[in-house]
Each structure stands twice: as structure tokens, then as C-alpha cells.
Coordinates of C-alpha atoms in Angstrom, one line a residue:
M26 CA 15.3 -9.7 4.3
K27 CA 11.7 -9.6 4.5
T28 CA 9.1 -8.2 2.2
I29 CA 6.0 -6.3 2.9
A30 CA 4.1 -5.7 -0.7
I31 CA 1.1 -2.4 1.6
L32 CA -2.0 -2.7 -1.1
Y33 CA -3.8 -0.1 -2.1
T34 CA -7.0 1.0 -4.9
Q35 CA -5.6 2.2 -7.6
T36 CA -7.0 6.2 -8.0
N37 CA -6.0 6.1 -11.6
K38 CA -6.7 3.6 -14.4
K39 CA -2.2 3.2 -15.2
G40 CA -2.0 3.7 -12.3
S41 CA 1.5 5.3 -11.8
A42 CA 0.5 8.4 -10.3
R43 CA 3.5 8.8 -7.2
P44 CA 2.6 7.8 -4.0
F45 CA 0.7 10.2 -1.4
S46 CA 0.9 12.5 -4.9
G47 CA -3.4 13.1 -4.6
A48 CA -5.4 13.9 -1.4
H49 CA -3.1 12.4 1.5
Q50 CA 0.0 14.4 1.5
E51 CA 0.5 14.3 5.2
Y52 CA 1.0 11.0 5.3
Q53 CA 3.8 10.6 3.1
K54 CA 6.5 11.9 6.1
Y55 CA 5.6 8.8 8.1
Y56 CA 6.1 6.2 5.0
Q57 CA 9.0 7.6 4.7
L58 CA 10.1 7.3 7.8
L59 CA 8.6 3.6 8.6
Y60 CA 10.5 3.2 5.1
N61 CA 14.0 4.0 6.8
L62 CA 12.9 1.9 10.6
G63 CA 11.9 -0.9 8.4
E64 CA 15.6 -1.0 6.5
K65 CA 16.8 -1.1 10.1
H66 CA 15.1 -3.9 10.5
R67 CA 15.5 -5.8 7.4
L68 CA 11.9 -5.4 5.5
R69 CA 11.4 -3.9 2.1
F70 CA 8.6 -1.9 2.0
M71 CA 6.8 -1.7 -1.7
R72 CA 3.4 -0.5 -3.1
A73 CA 0.9 -2.0 -5.6
P74 CA -2.1 -1.9 -6.9
L75 CA -3.7 -4.5 -7.5
R76 CA -3.2 -4.8 -10.8
W77 CA 0.2 -5.1 -10.2
I78 CA -0.5 -8.6 -8.8
S79 CA -0.2 -12.1 -10.2
N80 CA -3.3 -14.9 -9.6
D81 CA -0.8 -17.1 -8.2
G82 CA -0.4 -13.4 -5.3
R83 CA 3.6 -12.5 -7.1
V84 CA 4.7 -8.7 -6.9
K85 CA 4.7 -7.3 -10.9
K86 CA 6.8 -4.6 -10.7
A87 CA 5.9 -2.4 -7.5
W88 CA 6.9 1.3 -5.5
F89 CA 10.0 1.6 -4.2
L90 CA 10.8 4.7 -2.2
E91 CA 15.4 4.7 -2.3
N92 CA 16.9 7.9 -0.4
G93 CA 13.0 9.5 -0.3
V94 CA 12.4 9.2 -4.6
W95 CA 9.9 6.9 -5.3
H96 CA 10.1 4.5 -8.3
I97 CA 8.7 1.9 -10.3
R98 CA 10.8 -1.0 -9.9
N99 CA 10.3 -5.0 -11.3
F100 CA 9.7 -7.5 -8.7
Q101 CA 7.9 -10.8 -9.9
K102 CA 8.3 -12.4 -6.4
K103 CA 5.8 -13.3 -4.3
P104 CA 6.6 -10.9 -1.1
D105 CA 6.6 -12.7 2.9
V106 CA 2.9 -11.0 3.6
F107 CA 1.2 -8.2 2.3
W108 CA -0.3 -5.8 3.6
N109 CA -3.3 -4.9 3.0
K110 CA -4.4 -0.6 2.9
L111 CA -6.6 -1.1 -0.1
K112 CA -10.6 1.2 0.1
G113 CA -12.2 -2.4 1.4
T114 CA -15.0 -3.3 -1.4
Q115 CA -17.0 -6.5 -2.4
E116 CA -14.1 -7.2 -5.2
E117 CA -11.2 -6.2 -3.1
L118 CA -12.6 -8.2 0.2
Q119 CA -13.6 -10.9 -3.0
Y120 CA -9.3 -10.7 -4.1
L121 CA -8.3 -11.1 -0.6
M122 CA -10.1 -14.5 0.3
R123 CA -8.0 -15.8 -2.3
L124 CA -4.4 -13.9 -2.5
E125 CA -4.5 -15.0 1.3
N126 CA -4.7 -18.8 0.1
K127 CA -0.6 -17.4 -1.3
V128 CA 0.3 -15.3 0.7
P129 CA 0.3 -14.5 4.1
V130 CA -2.8 -11.0 4.3
I131 CA -2.6 -8.3 7.4
N132 CA -5.1 -7.4 8.5
A133 CA -6.9 -11.4 8.1
T134 CA -10.2 -10.8 5.9
Y135 CA -12.1 -12.4 8.2
L136 CA -11.1 -8.8 10.5
E137 CA -11.1 -6.9 7.7
M138 CA -14.8 -7.4 6.8
S139 CA -15.9 -7.3 10.7
M140 CA -14.9 -3.6 10.2
T141 CA -15.1 -1.9 7.2
N142 CA -19.0 -3.1 7.1
K143 CA -20.1 -0.3 10.1
F144 CA -23.5 -2.3 10.2
F145 CA -21.3 -5.5 10.4
T146 CA -19.3 -4.0 13.0
Y147 CA -23.5 -2.6 15.3
L148 CA -24.4 -6.7 14.8
L149 CA -21.0 -7.4 16.6
F150 CA -21.4 -5.0 19.5
S151 CA -24.4 -4.1 19.6
E152 CA -24.4 -3.2 23.4
Y153 CA -22.0 -0.6 23.1
F154 CA -23.8 1.7 19.8
Q155 CA -26.0 3.9 20.3
Q156 CA -29.4 3.0 19.3
T157 CA -28.9 2.4 14.8
W158 CA -31.4 1.4 12.0
L159 CA -30.0 0.5 8.3
V160 CA -31.5 2.9 5.8
R161 CA -32.3 1.5 2.1
N162 CA -34.5 4.4 1.1
S163 CA -36.2 7.2 1.5
A164 CA -39.5 5.8 2.8
E165 CA -36.8 3.7 5.9
L166 CA -35.6 6.6 6.9
K167 CA -39.2 9.1 7.6
A168 CA -40.0 5.8 9.1
H169 CA -37.3 5.7 11.4
L170 CA -36.0 9.2 11.9
K171 CA -40.2 9.2 13.7
K172 CA -38.7 7.2 16.3
I173 CA -36.3 10.3 17.9
K174 CA -36.8 12.3 20.0
D175 CA -33.0 14.9 19.8
R176 CA -32.1 17.8 17.6
K177 CA -29.0 15.9 15.7
V178 CA -29.4 12.4 14.3
V179 CA -26.6 10.8 11.7
L180 CA -26.7 9.3 8.2
K181 CA -23.5 7.7 6.9
P182 CA -22.8 5.2 4.8
L183 CA -22.6 2.0 5.6
M184 CA -18.6 1.6 4.6
G185 CA -15.9 3.9 4.1
S186 CA -13.5 5.9 6.5
G187 CA -12.9 9.4 7.0
G188 CA -15.8 10.9 7.8
E189 CA -16.9 10.8 3.9
S190 CA -20.5 11.3 3.1
V191 CA -21.2 11.4 7.2
L192 CA -24.0 13.6 7.7
I193 CA -25.3 14.8 11.1
E194 CA -28.8 17.5 11.5
S195 CA -31.9 17.3 12.4
P196 CA -34.0 14.9 11.8
K197 CA -35.9 17.2 10.2
M198 CA -33.8 18.3 7.9
L199 CA -32.6 14.9 7.1
A200 CA -36.1 13.8 6.6
Q201 CA -36.1 15.4 3.1
Y202 CA -32.5 13.8 1.8
Q203 CA -33.6 10.9 -0.6
P204 CA -30.3 8.0 -0.2
K205 CA -29.0 6.4 -3.0
R206 CA -27.6 3.7 -0.9
T207 CA -27.9 1.0 1.6
M208 CA -26.8 3.1 5.3
L209 CA -27.0 3.6 8.9
L210 CA -29.3 6.0 10.9
Q211 CA -27.9 6.7 14.1
K212 CA -28.5 8.5 17.6
F213 CA -26.2 11.4 18.1
I214 CA -23.6 11.1 20.7
D215 CA -23.3 15.1 22.6
T216 CA -19.8 15.6 22.9
S217 CA -20.1 18.5 24.0
H218 CA -19.3 18.0 28.0
G219 CA -15.8 16.4 27.1
I220 CA -13.5 13.3 28.0
P221 CA -13.3 13.2 31.5
G222 CA -10.5 13.7 33.3
V223 CA -9.3 14.3 30.0
M224 CA -10.5 18.2 28.1
R225 CA -13.8 19.5 27.8
G226 CA -15.4 20.7 24.1
R227 CA -16.1 17.3 21.1
H228 CA -14.6 15.2 20.4
D229 CA -13.8 11.4 19.2
M230 CA -11.0 9.9 20.4
R231 CA -9.2 6.5 19.3
I232 CA -7.6 3.5 20.3
H233 CA -5.0 2.0 18.6
I234 CA -4.9 -2.1 19.0
L235 CA -1.9 -3.8 18.1
N236 CA -2.0 -7.4 19.1
N237 CA -5.0 -7.8 21.4
K238 CA -3.3 -4.7 24.3
I239 CA -3.1 -1.0 23.7
F240 CA -1.3 0.6 22.5
C241 CA -1.5 4.0 21.2
A242 CA -4.2 6.5 22.3
E243 CA -5.4 10.4 20.1
Y244 CA -8.0 11.9 20.3
R245 CA -9.3 14.4 17.9
T246 CA -11.2 17.8 17.8
P247 CA -13.3 19.1 14.8
P248 CA -12.8 22.1 12.9
Q249 CA -15.2 25.5 14.1
N250 CA -19.0 25.4 13.0
S251 CA -18.5 21.2 12.9
L252 CA -19.6 18.6 14.9
I253 CA -17.2 16.0 12.6
A254 CA -13.0 15.2 14.1
N255 CA -12.4 13.8 11.4
I256 CA -8.4 14.5 10.5
T257 CA -9.6 14.4 6.7
R258 CA -12.4 17.1 7.4
G259 CA -10.3 19.3 9.4
G260 CA -10.1 17.9 13.2
S261 CA -7.1 18.4 14.9
L262 CA -5.0 16.2 16.5
H263 CA -4.1 15.0 20.3
Y264 CA -1.6 12.6 21.5
L265 CA -3.4 10.8 25.0
A266 CA -0.7 9.0 27.8
K267 CA -2.2 5.4 27.6
N268 CA -2.1 6.6 31.7
K269 CA -4.2 8.5 30.5
I270 CA -7.3 6.8 28.5
P271 CA -10.1 7.0 31.7
T272 CA -11.0 4.1 33.0
K273 CA -13.9 3.5 31.5
A274 CA -13.1 4.0 27.9
T275 CA -9.9 1.0 28.5
A276 CA -12.6 -1.1 29.9
L277 CA -14.9 -0.7 26.2
A278 CA -11.8 -1.6 24.4
K279 CA -11.6 -4.8 25.9
K280 CA -14.9 -6.0 26.1
V281 CA -13.3 -4.8 21.6
T282 CA -10.8 -7.1 21.6
K283 CA -11.9 -10.4 23.7
R284 CA -13.5 -10.9 20.4
F285 CA -10.8 -10.8 17.6
H286 CA -8.7 -11.6 20.3
D287 CA -6.7 -14.9 17.8
I288 CA -6.9 -13.9 14.6
L289 CA -3.7 -12.7 14.7
P290 CA -1.1 -10.7 13.7
H291 CA -3.8 -7.1 14.2
F292 CA -3.7 -3.1 14.0
Y293 CA -6.9 -1.8 14.4
A294 CA -8.3 1.2 15.5
I295 CA -11.1 1.4 18.7
D296 CA -13.2 5.3 18.0
M297 CA -15.5 5.9 20.6
A298 CA -17.1 9.6 22.4
F299 CA -18.1 10.1 25.2
D300 CA -21.7 11.7 26.1
P301 CA -22.8 14.4 28.6
Q302 CA -22.7 11.4 31.8
G303 CA -19.3 10.3 30.8
K304 CA -20.4 7.5 28.9
P305 CA -18.4 5.7 26.2
F306 CA -20.0 4.5 23.1
L307 CA -18.2 3.2 20.3
I308 CA -18.6 4.7 17.0
E309 CA -17.1 2.6 14.3
L310 CA -14.1 0.5 14.2
N311 CA -11.1 0.9 11.6
A312 CA -9.0 -2.0 10.4
K313 CA -6.4 0.0 8.9
P314 CA -5.8 2.9 10.7
G315 CA -3.6 5.4 8.4
I316 CA -0.1 6.0 10.2
L317 CA -0.6 9.4 11.1
F318 CA 1.1 9.6 13.8
D319 CA 2.0 12.1 14.7
Y320 CA 3.7 12.9 18.5
P321 CA 6.5 13.1 20.5
Q322 CA 6.7 9.3 20.9
K323 CA 6.1 8.9 17.4
M324 CA 9.4 6.2 16.7
H325 CA 8.6 4.5 19.3
I326 CA 5.2 3.7 18.3
L327 CA 6.7 3.0 14.2
T328 CA 9.6 1.2 15.6
T329 CA 7.1 -0.9 18.3
L330 CA 4.7 -1.2 14.7
I331 CA 7.6 -3.3 12.7
R332 CA 8.9 -5.0 15.4
E333 CA 5.6 -6.8 16.3
Y334 CA 3.4 -6.5 13.6
F335 CA 5.2 -7.5 10.7

């Protein structure tokens, strides 16, 4: 049986909190489904923070899901593959680079680095983003804000996901902000006209890529009185059939996949949104998309992921 060790960032000192007992409880049932399907395909999943991994790549102990209940078990072996679900700090990335010389890591660290740092992603695909500036202090922020004549502008961290610490405000309001870390300033995409041929209204759209192919897609809508559609910020998820993806979005996704064509296996997400003229712009790339596949087709999607990714 092939063993898959899922690496995660521990949020308590001992790493002993039961998985999904905190802010992301909604993922529990999807991982439980993934584990159960994995057993049918001779895959055994486990979860472990980095402190439970030895320098030679052995998993000293891990969380195992047994009959719907989480247990910590000693393992003391190298898994066949590490599945990277870490937050992606600089220290974690450096550790992964050493680790993948001993045990395969998916996604590969190069792909992870290209997507985790949003400015790196912008440099790779700048022609497909709204205009973006690196901001290191309040003076730079104010200087770049003077170049923007739009009613709204976006300020976001260099790293992170889920819409955490993303600000969408008027240039006048943001000029009062005091950045405490390097951030990205970006022109705002007015998504109020919707996705051509799909829906009307504010949105973002996510296309999942599995080994260079469009795997599945969805769009998200923000809660009332919000411009941020991330699920962790209260957004709503809507399944989008592959044959309903706008042609322009498919073309943009293909341009992205060419860049990572040879880094296999891979599973990542392309987030984009459409302006009032129906042109798609990249928002970000996500090297560790969640598996919150709340779709009627979730069994087929998770089975395909198991067969082709691991």
C-alpha cells in the first residue's frame, strides 16, 4: 500500500490538536471521503506537522483517520510521497527543498515558490494581471496610489491565501494605511458585470489544473456588502461544468499551464475574474488548493485526483 504523508503547519506548540478542530472544520468530511477512497485504491493517508518529520525523511508519528476517528500513531518510516499543505513560510520552503532530496514532495518546491509569493507570480505572468506595484513602506504606497485614478484599489500581502489581510478601499482611504510588511498594490478589477455566459454580478472564478489539464472549475460570489469572494471570508461556492468555462478563460489557463508543463505531477488552481468588457485577468495562482469540492460530481472528482495525482 502506498503511503501519503500530508504536511501541515501546526497551530499549537505540541501539534496535538485534532485535525480540523479549528477554523477549517468544513474540510473534515472531504478529507474523510478522500481517505476512504484512497484505501480502495491502496493509498494510506496520514497527517503530520514538520516537527514530527526526521531529518532523513521518516515520519516519526502522524494522525491517522480510523473509522471516522483521529488517532496519533507511531510510524517511523519514510512515506512514499509527502503532500505539501504547509502555509509556505520561507523557513518551510527551505525545509521542503532539503526534504524532497530524500522523499518525493508534491507539488514540487519550484512550483510552490512560483505561486506562494504573489510578486513572483506577477513577474511570471504580468501581462495577464492588472497593473501591480511592490510596496515596502507608506511612502511607496502613497507614491503609487497617485498613479491610480480608479475608485477602488487592492492591497494584499505577498504571501497568504483565503483572502486574509486583503484590503479593497479607495485610494484616499488606503493612503492612510501604514504597511508593516512588504505588500502588493494592485488595480481593482470591477467584476460586477459577471462571467460572460455564466452569471451576472461580482465574482471570482477558479480553474483547477491537474497534470496540465483543466480538472474542474467553480466560481465564487462574495457575501452582501463585500467585494471579497473567498470561502473563508463568507463567499459562496458554485460548481462550473468544464463545457461552461468561457473560451477566454480556457485560453488564459492554457497560457499558465505552459509555464509549468514539465513539473509533474501537479495539482494547482488558477484564480481569475472578468472586467466589464469580458476580459479575464489573473488574481493569483494557488499551489495548494483546498479539496472543498461541494459538487454533485465530488466522488468522480476525488477519485480522479487519487488516480492521477498520487
